[in-house]
Amino acid sequence: GIKARLDAISAIINYKPSHAPLNFSETKPTDVFGSNVFSDKVMRERLPKDVYKSLKKTIELGQKLDPSIADAVANAMKDWAIEKGATHFTHVFFPLTGLTAEKHDAFLVPDGKGGAVAEFSGKMLIQGEPDASSFPSGGLRTTFEARGYTAWDVTNPAYILENPNGTFLCIPTAFVSWTGEALDKKTPLLRSNQALNKQAMRILKLFGVTTKLPVVSYAGPEQEYFLIDRNFVFSRPDLLIAGRTLFGAKSAKGQEFEDQYFGVIPRRVLAFMMEVERELYKLGVPVKTRHNEVAPSQFEIAPIFEAGNLATDHNQMVMTVLRTVAKRYGLICLLHEKPFAGINGSGKHLNYSIGNADLGSLFDPGDTPHENAQFLVFCAAAIRAVHKFGALLRATVASASNDHRLGANEAPPAIMSVYLGEQLTDVFEQIKKGKVESSKQKGLMNIGVDTLPPLPIDPGDRNRTSPFAFTGNRFEFRAVGSSQSIAGPQVALNAMMAESLDFIATKLEAATAGDPSKLNSAVQTVIQELMKEHDSVVFNGDGYSEQWHAEAEKRGLPNLKTTPDALPVLTTPEVVKLFTTYGIFSEAELASRKEIYLEQYVKTIQTEAALVVRMAKTIIFPAAVRYQGELAATCASLKAIGHDFKMTTLECVTAKLRDLQERVGSFEKLLEHSTDDTLAEAKYMCDTILPAMLDVRAVADELEAVVADDLWSLPSYQEMLFIR
Ligand code: ADP
Ligand code: MG
């Protein structure tokens, strides 16, 4: 990789900041934050009062949108966007590819007299019709009725994407088929929030808690990523096409010095981060934290948590902005879960809670006995949910790329368990035993007549090996992959929570029969029952250990190691019942999702396999043959002048070249396989193709370690990870 290396080095040496970074004395935080968002403030200023009021009701209280106000809103949006420099508008949606999709339409409309006017009607705001036939539908639509439409998501604000290359208005939308089936990630998220709200309200009512605002899920996703010099990527077809390295010998130095985490941020990277933050602030994304991550050239960006639907849109923006801004700094941002073998991959810890602005997090223990009891109910619901639907939760993060992380001693295992910490575990254990402790002790948490150890729980001892950990006022779901949408896991969590809250509310309603004085003992009984049945999902120990894997099996917790193991869960009777009961997915929608995700898995590995063959034949083999030729020529010359030098390197290269040729040959034979059954194909990819790919890689990586550096055109791990 000499050419790429020199280009990268010169990029670093010649790097000069192109403009001054954001500076809060020159630009006040309030001036930059949300400046490109059609925010509450903008709406209040620009919308007729009654229109504003009506829209607010829909946004905050979840009331039905009054279509008659759409024209007024559209008009205000258009004027605002054009003032900001926009020429086009786009309905932004999140198809099942996990990416962000946008189709642009100009505001310009001919006026029929040879001129043109800017136009944007309520109809255009409310509904768009992108050609849906090119998006995966998993059999939900036949091609002749390929039309789908995008529907304005009023609850998230419109915004401007401002760009040196063009500026346009973005309208968040849901993407559905003509027959009303969800074709995207947003629609089920909105449905799941409605289900969650309904069931949470029943519990709150029992506790005498009233709130006008609906209960929603909150999400705070911590986004990890790699940054490397862009020059390297142009010489690495695997990084360019697959987003990860399919070849590459280990670097002499990896992450073993533990000198990267929280280390000093390299200056070009800092400049990049500053610009990312400026862009995200303008879009109203409350990014807060940035730091180096564990692996070399790995970093993290985390926002302050927001309502789940908004946090999901914002996380998609974070991913887009990371990618686009990186290019401006001569860098490439890798969001793949495992770009480099042998060092940590990237995840996206999803901090999850439920609540609303009135109530805060319902996973917050609170200060009073009353609040404590309510907290225990919501917490017990979460424990029951993960125990009943752990396999589903696992399935929501299943992908070819995330399989490289889960269970690989850097990310949580594929076994879904709940970490509660010692104190909270103890509380639940005592309730389970029905033990009455001395009520004289001070500061103890009290539910009803029984006294329990004190809350709040100390979130201090964090267990990084748990997939689902209680961290004080929320759960942290750590199995999400860095490139994945956070919508899927939230849909599952909301549905699972709704189901458990429904179950608990029904019990409590029956036991109290409208008499609030019976609540405490009813709560006690229900939690006791729940723990007896479900506390085997609680595990506070080391999730990486062999013992846990054995123990989890004994406890009957599923361990779905790979994507083909996990995805079939989406259509099991329990999961179908869960989602259909709460109106979140129909059976057909679930089947289509399973099919689409399996297809994506197969296609990902097929693409990687094709790259492996191509790179082995056209890049690696030729480099080694040239080196072999040089060595052979040298041997021949030496022999000609009377030296009999037996060159072991030549033997070695020759043997490995033969090996490579053979392995690539048999790999190609394995690829000649095909079946119409997507699950069978996925299993074949998993069990046969992936290991064979590693066989080819192994010998290629050995060659990399002997072939002359100047002949090896693939940039090495060492240079990619350490030249920055
Ligand atoms: P750590 O790396 O220690 O886990 P970070 O500060 O990097 O913590 O990220 C924690 C994330 O959790 C942030 O996005 C934060 O806003 C979010 N968070 C905090 N409280 C809640 C809550 N109640 N619900 C959801 N997310 C939360
Ligand atoms: Mg963090």
mmCIF file of N, CA and C and ligand atoms in Angstrom, residues 222-224 261-262 289 291 293 300 302 349 351 462 464 476, ligand 2:
data_model
loop_
_atom_site.group_PDB
_atom_site.id
_atom_site.type_symbol
_atom_site.label_atom_id
_atom_site.label_comp_id
_atom_site.label_asym_id
_atom_site.label_seq_id
_atom_site.Cartn_x
_atom_site.Cartn_y
_atom_site.Cartn_z
ATOM 1 N N GLU A 222 -25.664 5.593 22.039
ATOM 2 C CA GLU A 222 -24.231 5.934 21.999
ATOM 3 C C GLU A 222 -23.641 5.306 20.740
ATOM 4 N N GLN A 223 -23.206 6.168 19.826
ATOM 5 C CA GLN A 223 -22.806 5.709 18.489
ATOM 6 C C GLN A 223 -21.288 5.558 18.391
ATOM 7 N N GLU A 224 -20.829 4.344 18.115
ATOM 8 C CA GLU A 224 -19.391 4.128 17.898
ATOM 9 C C GLU A 224 -19.083 4.083 16.405
ATOM 10 N N TYR A 261 -8.514 4.446 24.608
ATOM 11 C CA TYR A 261 -9.776 4.837 25.242
ATOM 12 C C TYR A 261 -9.617 6.141 26.030
ATOM 13 N N PHE A 262 -10.443 7.104 25.729
ATOM 14 C CA PHE A 262 -10.397 8.416 26.392
ATOM 15 C C PHE A 262 -9.064 9.146 26.194
ATOM 16 N N THR A 289 -21.572 14.098 24.032
ATOM 17 C CA THR A 289 -20.322 13.463 24.443
ATOM 18 C C THR A 289 -19.521 13.001 23.241
ATOM 19 N N HIS A 291 -15.587 10.958 22.470
ATOM 20 C CA HIS A 291 -14.314 10.470 23.004
ATOM 21 C C HIS A 291 -13.729 9.360 22.154
ATOM 22 N N GLU A 293 -12.574 5.642 21.487
ATOM 23 C CA GLU A 293 -13.036 4.357 21.979
ATOM 24 C C GLU A 293 -11.842 3.405 22.142
ATOM 25 N N GLU A 300 -16.470 7.601 19.660
ATOM 26 C CA GLU A 300 -17.895 7.544 20.004
ATOM 27 C C GLU A 300 -18.490 8.941 20.049
ATOM 28 N N ALA A 302 -22.233 10.665 21.462
ATOM 29 C CA ALA A 302 -23.502 10.343 22.123
ATOM 30 C C ALA A 302 -24.326 11.610 22.335
ATOM 31 N N HIS A 349 -24.882 1.408 22.004
ATOM 32 C CA HIS A 349 -25.640 1.147 23.222
ATOM 33 C C HIS A 349 -26.923 1.967 23.189
ATOM 34 N N ASN A 351 -29.718 3.327 25.246
ATOM 35 C CA ASN A 351 -30.249 3.619 26.579
ATOM 36 C C ASN A 351 -31.743 3.817 26.429
ATOM 37 N N ARG A 462 -20.850 -0.746 36.956
ATOM 38 C CA ARG A 462 -21.413 -1.078 35.666
ATOM 39 C C ARG A 462 -20.859 -2.411 35.204
ATOM 40 N N ARG A 464 -20.194 -4.323 32.073
ATOM 41 C CA ARG A 464 -20.122 -4.099 30.633
ATOM 42 C C ARG A 464 -20.425 -5.347 29.809
ATOM 43 N N GLU A 476 -29.884 -0.249 29.607
ATOM 44 C CA GLU A 476 -28.965 -0.024 28.502
ATOM 45 C C GLU A 476 -28.900 -1.315 27.703
HETATM 46 MG MG MG B 2 -20.525 5.959 26.543
#
